[in-house]
Amino acid sequence: MTDSPIRRTGSSEIASVLRSEISDNTWNEFDRLPPERELAARFGVSRGTVRDALAKLSKENLVEIRRSSGSFVTPCKRAEFTDLPFESIRPLELIDARFALEPHICRLAVLNARRADFEDLEVLLESMEAEVNDWISFSDLDAEFHARLVETTGNQLLLWMARQIDRVRIQDEWMRMRRLTLEPPIIVQYNSQHRRIVDAIRKRDPELAANIMKEHLETARLSLTRAAAT
């Protein structure tokens, strides 16, 4: 592990880095993670962002947060990870994998989403709509939005698969592509599609929700393809 700071990023990406380090034996079972202030300095973010990242890992039962003591790696979690060489996966492969999963996730969300889920999704929609000019904040919220959709299904295997896909998001190439593609006009378009997806789920229309998700992913794929050609 390197102690040098990396580029500024959001809580989802920080969680992905720490998740990968847990899987790679950088942190062993029962190890105490560095204090929030050290992680904040390492990643070049606020302690609040680090706290959000640790909360995500706690929700996944990868770390235990103990008040006044710190965050500790929980035991027997390494078997959840695969040996897939994530560093070799291209951004377009990530999109193609999402095509295979996320439309059906929308169908399952139609069946399982409850009032509390819609309340959480509405908060995320409003937060994303307020970050049109900040691609890093938007990207972090976008990752949280899609993760929240998976959570509404209640399907643990889909949750695991989505987390594996999310690990690709910390790659340098993926970060570079997001910097190139997440301009305000495309963020506005993504926000519109996100809201339409939630509206279709709320209306309990599985095929409409799935089709809008396909449209959303096609927009992302086209954007990545154009950026890759530059």
PDB file of C-alpha atoms in Angstrom:
ATOM      1  CA  MET A   1       0.000   0.000   0.000  1.00  0.00           C
ATOM      2  CA  THR A   2       1.178   3.514  -0.744  1.00  0.00           C
ATOM      3  CA  ASP A   3       0.736   6.325   1.741  1.00  0.00           C
ATOM      4  CA  SER A   4       0.964   9.036  -0.907  1.00  0.00           C
ATOM      5  CA  PRO A   5      -2.212  10.997  -1.658  1.00  0.00           C
ATOM      6  CA  ILE A   6      -4.168  10.116  -4.789  1.00  0.00           C
ATOM      7  CA  ARG A   7      -6.354  12.422  -6.842  1.00  0.00           C
ATOM      8  CA  ARG A   8      -9.472  13.869  -5.217  1.00  0.00           C
ATOM      9  CA  THR A   9     -12.442  11.596  -5.578  1.00  0.00           C
ATOM     10  CA  GLY A  10     -15.728  10.707  -3.938  1.00  0.00           C
ATOM     11  CA  SER A  11     -16.776   8.387  -1.145  1.00  0.00           C
ATOM     12  CA  SER A  12     -17.804   5.557  -3.496  1.00  0.00           C
ATOM     13  CA  GLU A  13     -14.357   5.473  -5.086  1.00  0.00           C
ATOM     14  CA  ILE A  14     -12.653   5.639  -1.689  1.00  0.00           C
ATOM     15  CA  ALA A  15     -14.819   2.740  -0.535  1.00  0.00           C
ATOM     16  CA  SER A  16     -13.805   0.823  -3.673  1.00  0.00           C
ATOM     17  CA  VAL A  17     -10.100   1.399  -2.976  1.00  0.00           C
ATOM     18  CA  LEU A  18     -10.410   0.218   0.618  1.00  0.00           C
ATOM     19  CA  ARG A  19     -12.590  -2.701  -0.460  1.00  0.00           C
ATOM     20  CA  SER A  20      -9.902  -3.799  -2.911  1.00  0.00           C
ATOM     21  CA  GLU A  21      -7.197  -3.447  -0.269  1.00  0.00           C
ATOM     22  CA  ILE A  22      -9.184  -5.652   2.099  1.00  0.00           C
ATOM     23  CA  SER A  23      -9.529  -8.276  -0.627  1.00  0.00           C
ATOM     24  CA  ASP A  24      -5.806  -8.056  -1.466  1.00  0.00           C
ATOM     25  CA  ASN A  25      -4.683  -8.659   2.131  1.00  0.00           C
ATOM     26  CA  THR A  26      -3.407  -5.123   2.604  1.00  0.00           C
ATOM     27  CA  TRP A  27      -5.712  -5.100   5.610  1.00  0.00           C
ATOM     28  CA  ASN A  28      -6.173  -8.375   7.486  1.00  0.00           C
ATOM     29  CA  GLU A  29      -9.116  -9.543   9.540  1.00  0.00           C
ATOM     30  CA  PHE A  30      -9.507  -7.527  12.753  1.00  0.00           C
ATOM     31  CA  ASP A  31      -7.015  -4.888  11.543  1.00  0.00           C
ATOM     32  CA  ARG A  32      -7.776  -1.319  12.523  1.00  0.00           C
ATOM     33  CA  LEU A  33      -7.962   0.966   9.488  1.00  0.00           C
ATOM     34  CA  PRO A  34      -6.105   4.300   9.647  1.00  0.00           C
ATOM     35  CA  PRO A  35      -7.927   7.133  11.433  1.00  0.00           C
ATOM     36  CA  GLU A  36     -10.275   9.311   9.401  1.00  0.00           C
ATOM     37  CA  ARG A  37      -7.800  12.200   9.389  1.00  0.00           C
ATOM     38  CA  GLU A  38      -5.080  10.001   7.836  1.00  0.00           C
ATOM     39  CA  LEU A  39      -7.428   8.614   5.204  1.00  0.00           C
ATOM     40  CA  ALA A  40      -8.644  12.138   4.444  1.00  0.00           C
ATOM     41  CA  ALA A  41      -5.051  13.270   3.893  1.00  0.00           C
ATOM     42  CA  ARG A  42      -4.287  10.224   1.759  1.00  0.00           C
ATOM     43  CA  PHE A  43      -7.245  10.748  -0.562  1.00  0.00           C
ATOM     44  CA  GLY A  44      -7.235  14.537  -0.483  1.00  0.00           C
ATOM     45  CA  VAL A  45     -10.831  14.799   0.765  1.00  0.00           C
ATOM     46  CA  SER A  46     -12.703  15.917   3.855  1.00  0.00           C
ATOM     47  CA  ARG A  47     -13.188  13.668   6.860  1.00  0.00           C
ATOM     48  CA  GLY A  48     -16.898  13.682   6.092  1.00  0.00           C
ATOM     49  CA  THR A  49     -16.231  12.055   2.710  1.00  0.00           C
ATOM     50  CA  VAL A  50     -14.069   9.414   4.390  1.00  0.00           C
ATOM     51  CA  ARG A  51     -16.805   8.852   6.957  1.00  0.00           C
ATOM     52  CA  ASP A  52     -19.314   8.264   4.150  1.00  0.00           C
ATOM     53  CA  ALA A  53     -16.957   5.750   2.516  1.00  0.00           C
ATOM     54  CA  LEU A  54     -16.504   3.837   5.780  1.00  0.00           C
ATOM     55  CA  ALA A  55     -20.268   3.833   6.278  1.00  0.00           C
ATOM     56  CA  LYS A  56     -20.669   2.146   2.884  1.00  0.00           C
ATOM     57  CA  LEU A  57     -18.182  -0.574   3.886  1.00  0.00           C
ATOM     58  CA  SER A  58     -19.913  -0.980   7.230  1.00  0.00           C
ATOM     59  CA  LYS A  59     -23.231  -1.470   5.437  1.00  0.00           C
ATOM     60  CA  GLU A  60     -21.557  -4.231   3.395  1.00  0.00           C
ATOM     61  CA  ASN A  61     -20.274  -5.813   6.651  1.00  0.00           C
ATOM     62  CA  LEU A  62     -16.685  -5.383   5.508  1.00  0.00           C
ATOM     63  CA  VAL A  63     -15.723  -3.107   8.383  1.00  0.00           C
ATOM     64  CA  GLU A  64     -17.020  -2.557  11.890  1.00  0.00           C
ATOM     65  CA  ILE A  65     -17.125   1.029  13.115  1.00  0.00           C
ATOM     66  CA  ARG A  66     -16.566   1.255  16.858  1.00  0.00           C
ATOM     67  CA  ARG A  67     -17.256   4.568  18.518  1.00  0.00           C
ATOM     68  CA  SER A  68     -14.078   6.102  20.004  1.00  0.00           C
ATOM     69  CA  SER A  69     -12.027   3.134  18.742  1.00  0.00           C
ATOM     70  CA  GLY A  70     -12.036   3.369  14.945  1.00  0.00           C
ATOM     71  CA  SER A  71     -12.920   1.108  12.024  1.00  0.00           C
ATOM     72  CA  PHE A  72     -11.888  -2.549  11.955  1.00  0.00           C
ATOM     73  CA  VAL A  73     -11.891  -5.165   9.188  1.00  0.00           C
ATOM     74  CA  THR A  74     -14.508  -7.801   9.895  1.00  0.00           C
ATOM     75  CA  PRO A  75     -13.490 -11.486   9.704  1.00  0.00           C
ATOM     76  CA  CYS A  76     -14.102 -13.986   6.914  1.00  0.00           C
ATOM     77  CA  LYS A  77     -15.035 -11.475   4.219  1.00  0.00           C
ATOM     78  CA  ARG A  78     -12.230 -12.056   1.757  1.00  0.00           C
ATOM     79  CA  ALA A  79     -13.972 -15.041   0.188  1.00  0.00           C
ATOM     80  CA  GLU A  80     -16.549 -12.634  -1.216  1.00  0.00           C
ATOM     81  CA  PHE A  81     -14.043 -11.407  -3.786  1.00  0.00           C
ATOM     82  CA  THR A  82     -13.035 -13.070  -7.031  1.00  0.00           C
ATOM     83  CA  ASP A  83      -9.679 -13.300  -8.774  1.00  0.00           C
ATOM     84  CA  LEU A  84     -10.924 -11.405 -11.813  1.00  0.00           C
ATOM     85  CA  PRO A  85      -8.120  -9.081 -13.059  1.00  0.00           C
ATOM     86  CA  PHE A  86     -10.045  -5.840 -12.623  1.00  0.00           C
ATOM     87  CA  GLU A  87      -7.123  -3.683 -13.761  1.00  0.00           C
ATOM     88  CA  SER A  88      -7.428  -5.122 -17.285  1.00  0.00           C
ATOM     89  CA  ILE A  89     -11.148  -4.382 -17.726  1.00  0.00           C
ATOM     90  CA  ARG A  90     -11.944  -1.545 -20.142  1.00  0.00           C
ATOM     91  CA  PRO A  91     -14.624   1.078 -19.441  1.00  0.00           C
ATOM     92  CA  LEU A  92     -16.764  -0.148 -22.335  1.00  0.00           C
ATOM     93  CA  GLU A  93     -16.697  -3.649 -20.855  1.00  0.00           C
ATOM     94  CA  LEU A  94     -18.093  -2.158 -17.654  1.00  0.00           C
ATOM     95  CA  ILE A  95     -20.975  -0.607 -19.584  1.00  0.00           C
ATOM     96  CA  ASP A  96     -21.664  -3.866 -21.408  1.00  0.00           C
ATOM     97  CA  ALA A  97     -21.793  -5.744 -18.093  1.00  0.00           C
ATOM     98  CA  ARG A  98     -24.216  -3.168 -16.749  1.00  0.00           C
ATOM     99  CA  PHE A  99     -26.393  -3.702 -19.838  1.00  0.00           C
ATOM    100  CA  ALA A 100     -26.686  -7.350 -18.788  1.00  0.00           C
ATOM    101  CA  LEU A 101     -27.793  -6.516 -15.235  1.00  0.00           C
ATOM    102  CA  GLU A 102     -29.371  -3.134 -14.724  1.00  0.00           C
ATOM    103  CA  PRO A 103     -32.483  -3.353 -16.943  1.00  0.00           C
ATOM    104  CA  HIS A 104     -33.545  -6.459 -15.028  1.00  0.00           C
ATOM    105  CA  ILE A 105     -32.645  -4.744 -11.754  1.00  0.00           C
ATOM    106  CA  CYS A 106     -35.232  -2.124 -12.711  1.00  0.00           C
ATOM    107  CA  ARG A 107     -37.825  -4.854 -13.296  1.00  0.00           C
ATOM    108  CA  LEU A 108     -37.151  -6.317  -9.856  1.00  0.00           C
ATOM    109  CA  ALA A 109     -37.248  -2.853  -8.308  1.00  0.00           C
ATOM    110  CA  VAL A 110     -40.775  -2.469  -9.677  1.00  0.00           C
ATOM    111  CA  LEU A 111     -41.753  -5.575  -7.729  1.00  0.00           C
ATOM    112  CA  ASN A 112     -39.922  -4.798  -4.503  1.00  0.00           C
ATOM    113  CA  ALA A 113     -39.418  -1.044  -4.037  1.00  0.00           C
ATOM    114  CA  ARG A 114     -41.177   0.426  -1.026  1.00  0.00           C
ATOM    115  CA  ARG A 115     -41.982   3.957   0.125  1.00  0.00           C
ATOM    116  CA  ALA A 116     -38.686   4.291   2.003  1.00  0.00           C
ATOM    117  CA  ASP A 117     -36.794   3.288  -1.148  1.00  0.00           C
ATOM    118  CA  PHE A 118     -38.513   5.985  -3.179  1.00  0.00           C
ATOM    119  CA  GLU A 119     -37.775   8.542  -0.483  1.00  0.00           C
ATOM    120  CA  ASP A 120     -34.072   7.643  -0.586  1.00  0.00           C
ATOM    121  CA  LEU A 121     -34.024   7.727  -4.387  1.00  0.00           C
ATOM    122  CA  GLU A 122     -35.714  11.135  -4.433  1.00  0.00           C
ATOM    123  CA  VAL A 123     -33.018  12.532  -2.135  1.00  0.00           C
ATOM    124  CA  LEU A 124     -30.343  11.177  -4.488  1.00  0.00           C
ATOM    125  CA  LEU A 125     -32.120  12.579  -7.554  1.00  0.00           C
ATOM    126  CA  GLU A 126     -32.284  16.045  -6.016  1.00  0.00           C
ATOM    127  CA  SER A 127     -28.649  15.845  -4.916  1.00  0.00           C
ATOM    128  CA  MET A 128     -27.494  14.847  -8.405  1.00  0.00           C
ATOM    129  CA  GLU A 129     -29.524  17.634  -9.968  1.00  0.00           C
ATOM    130  CA  ALA A 130     -27.701  20.110  -7.711  1.00  0.00           C
ATOM    131  CA  GLU A 131     -24.254  18.932  -8.884  1.00  0.00           C
ATOM    132  CA  VAL A 132     -24.453  19.633 -12.617  1.00  0.00           C
ATOM    133  CA  ASN A 133     -21.192  21.597 -12.529  1.00  0.00           C
ATOM    134  CA  ASP A 134     -19.210  19.221 -10.283  1.00  0.00           C
ATOM    135  CA  TRP A 135     -18.428  15.994 -12.086  1.00  0.00           C
ATOM    136  CA  ILE A 136     -16.733  14.380  -9.082  1.00  0.00           C
ATOM    137  CA  SER A 137     -19.668  14.940  -6.741  1.00  0.00           C
ATOM    138  CA  PHE A 138     -22.119  13.903  -9.445  1.00  0.00           C
ATOM    139  CA  SER A 139     -20.141  10.748 -10.196  1.00  0.00           C
ATOM    140  CA  ASP A 140     -20.143   9.750  -6.555  1.00  0.00           C
ATOM    141  CA  LEU A 141     -23.889  10.325  -6.239  1.00  0.00           C
ATOM    142  CA  ASP A 142     -24.505   8.513  -9.529  1.00  0.00           C
ATOM    143  CA  ALA A 143     -22.714   5.434  -8.189  1.00  0.00           C
ATOM    144  CA  GLU A 144     -24.796   5.634  -5.019  1.00  0.00           C
ATOM    145  CA  PHE A 145     -28.011   5.970  -7.051  1.00  0.00           C
ATOM    146  CA  HIS A 146     -27.347   2.840  -9.081  1.00  0.00           C
ATOM    147  CA  ALA A 147     -26.282   0.949  -5.944  1.00  0.00           C
ATOM    148  CA  ARG A 148     -29.511   2.017  -4.243  1.00  0.00           C
ATOM    149  CA  LEU A 149     -31.517   0.634  -7.164  1.00  0.00           C
ATOM    150  CA  VAL A 150     -29.863  -2.742  -6.648  1.00  0.00           C
ATOM    151  CA  GLU A 151     -30.634  -2.621  -2.943  1.00  0.00           C
ATOM    152  CA  THR A 152     -34.352  -2.215  -3.658  1.00  0.00           C
ATOM    153  CA  THR A 153     -34.386  -5.675  -5.271  1.00  0.00           C
ATOM    154  CA  GLY A 154     -33.426  -7.397  -2.030  1.00  0.00           C
ATOM    155  CA  ASN A 155     -31.358  -9.838  -4.120  1.00  0.00           C
ATOM    156  CA  GLN A 156     -28.057 -10.566  -2.368  1.00  0.00           C
ATOM    157  CA  LEU A 157     -26.432 -12.149  -5.424  1.00  0.00           C
ATOM    158  CA  LEU A 158     -27.217  -9.089  -7.542  1.00  0.00           C
ATOM    159  CA  LEU A 159     -25.782  -6.900  -4.778  1.00  0.00           C
ATOM    160  CA  TRP A 160     -22.564  -8.920  -4.835  1.00  0.00           C
ATOM    161  CA  MET A 161     -22.317  -8.764  -8.627  1.00  0.00           C
ATOM    162  CA  ALA A 162     -22.917  -5.011  -8.618  1.00  0.00           C
ATOM    163  CA  ARG A 163     -20.133  -4.528  -6.075  1.00  0.00           C
ATOM    164  CA  GLN A 164     -17.718  -6.449  -8.262  1.00  0.00           C
ATOM    165  CA  ILE A 165     -18.626  -4.262 -11.244  1.00  0.00           C
ATOM    166  CA  ASP A 166     -18.205  -1.169  -9.086  1.00  0.00           C
ATOM    167  CA  ARG A 167     -14.582  -2.090  -8.390  1.00  0.00           C
ATOM    168  CA  VAL A 168     -13.733  -1.188 -11.985  1.00  0.00           C
ATOM    169  CA  ARG A 169     -14.687   2.440 -11.295  1.00  0.00           C
ATOM    170  CA  ILE A 170     -11.431   3.151  -9.430  1.00  0.00           C
ATOM    171  CA  GLN A 171      -9.263   2.420 -12.478  1.00  0.00           C
ATOM    172  CA  ASP A 172      -7.236   5.271 -13.941  1.00  0.00           C
ATOM    173  CA  GLU A 173      -8.770   4.765 -17.393  1.00  0.00           C
ATOM    174  CA  TRP A 174     -12.315   4.851 -16.034  1.00  0.00           C
ATOM    175  CA  MET A 175     -11.558   8.010 -14.055  1.00  0.00           C
ATOM    176  CA  ARG A 176     -10.044   9.615 -17.154  1.00  0.00           C
ATOM    177  CA  MET A 177     -13.122   8.775 -19.200  1.00  0.00           C
ATOM    178  CA  ARG A 178     -15.423  10.259 -16.606  1.00  0.00           C
ATOM    179  CA  ARG A 179     -13.416  13.484 -16.594  1.00  0.00           C
ATOM    180  CA  LEU A 180     -13.789  13.637 -20.369  1.00  0.00           C
ATOM    181  CA  THR A 181     -17.472  12.752 -20.556  1.00  0.00           C
ATOM    182  CA  LEU A 182     -19.153  14.289 -17.506  1.00  0.00           C
ATOM    183  CA  GLU A 183     -19.748  17.764 -18.873  1.00  0.00           C
ATOM    184  CA  PRO A 184     -22.836  19.687 -17.680  1.00  0.00           C
ATOM    185  CA  PRO A 185     -25.008  18.844 -20.742  1.00  0.00           C
ATOM    186  CA  ILE A 186     -24.459  15.092 -20.356  1.00  0.00           C
ATOM    187  CA  ILE A 187     -25.031  15.310 -16.598  1.00  0.00           C
ATOM    188  CA  VAL A 188     -28.347  17.066 -17.255  1.00  0.00           C
ATOM    189  CA  GLN A 189     -29.282  14.276 -19.670  1.00  0.00           C
ATOM    190  CA  TYR A 190     -28.302  11.587 -17.160  1.00  0.00           C
ATOM    191  CA  ASN A 191     -30.348  13.309 -14.454  1.00  0.00           C
ATOM    192  CA  SER A 192     -33.402  13.362 -16.707  1.00  0.00           C
ATOM    193  CA  GLN A 193     -32.999   9.656 -17.441  1.00  0.00           C
ATOM    194  CA  HIS A 194     -32.510   8.824 -13.754  1.00  0.00           C
ATOM    195  CA  ARG A 195     -35.730  10.609 -12.844  1.00  0.00           C
ATOM    196  CA  ARG A 196     -37.636   8.880 -15.648  1.00  0.00           C
ATOM    197  CA  ILE A 197     -36.372   5.505 -14.416  1.00  0.00           C
ATOM    198  CA  VAL A 198     -37.601   6.202 -10.885  1.00  0.00           C
ATOM    199  CA  ASP A 199     -40.941   7.470 -12.196  1.00  0.00           C
ATOM    200  CA  ALA A 200     -41.415   4.257 -14.207  1.00  0.00           C
ATOM    201  CA  ILE A 201     -40.574   2.140 -11.154  1.00  0.00           C
ATOM    202  CA  ARG A 202     -43.015   4.171  -9.067  1.00  0.00           C
ATOM    203  CA  LYS A 203     -45.700   3.557 -11.705  1.00  0.00           C
ATOM    204  CA  ARG A 204     -44.920  -0.173 -11.457  1.00  0.00           C
ATOM    205  CA  ASP A 205     -44.139  -0.458 -15.174  1.00  0.00           C
ATOM    206  CA  PRO A 206     -41.245  -2.950 -15.412  1.00  0.00           C
ATOM    207  CA  GLU A 207     -40.656  -2.821 -19.150  1.00  0.00           C
ATOM    208  CA  LEU A 208     -40.751   0.975 -19.281  1.00  0.00           C
ATOM    209  CA  ALA A 209     -38.236   1.160 -16.434  1.00  0.00           C
ATOM    210  CA  ALA A 210     -36.004  -1.421 -18.133  1.00  0.00           C
ATOM    211  CA  ASN A 211     -36.170   0.372 -21.487  1.00  0.00           C
ATOM    212  CA  ILE A 212     -35.285   3.749 -19.984  1.00  0.00           C
ATOM    213  CA  MET A 213     -32.326   2.111 -18.220  1.00  0.00           C
ATOM    214  CA  LYS A 214     -31.219   0.687 -21.586  1.00  0.00           C
ATOM    215  CA  GLU A 215     -31.514   4.185 -23.077  1.00  0.00           C
ATOM    216  CA  HIS A 216     -29.462   5.555 -20.172  1.00  0.00           C
ATOM    217  CA  LEU A 217     -26.709   2.985 -20.610  1.00  0.00           C
ATOM    218  CA  GLU A 218     -26.685   3.501 -24.373  1.00  0.00           C
ATOM    219  CA  THR A 219     -26.160   7.225 -23.771  1.00  0.00           C
ATOM    220  CA  ALA A 220     -23.236   6.411 -21.476  1.00  0.00           C
ATOM    221  CA  ARG A 221     -21.776   3.959 -23.962  1.00  0.00           C
ATOM    222  CA  LEU A 222     -21.977   6.445 -26.822  1.00  0.00           C
ATOM    223  CA  SER A 223     -20.365   9.095 -24.674  1.00  0.00           C
ATOM    224  CA  LEU A 224     -17.501   6.761 -23.739  1.00  0.00           C
ATOM    225  CA  THR A 225     -17.027   5.693 -27.362  1.00  0.00           C
ATOM    226  CA  ARG A 226     -16.706   9.318 -28.472  1.00  0.00           C
ATOM    227  CA  ALA A 227     -14.287  10.103 -25.657  1.00  0.00           C
ATOM    228  CA  ALA A 228     -12.144   7.075 -26.499  1.00  0.00           C
ATOM    229  CA  ALA A 229     -11.802   8.359 -30.067  1.00  0.00           C
ATOM    230  CA  THR A 230     -10.331  11.685 -28.944  1.00  0.00           C
TER     231      THR A 230
END
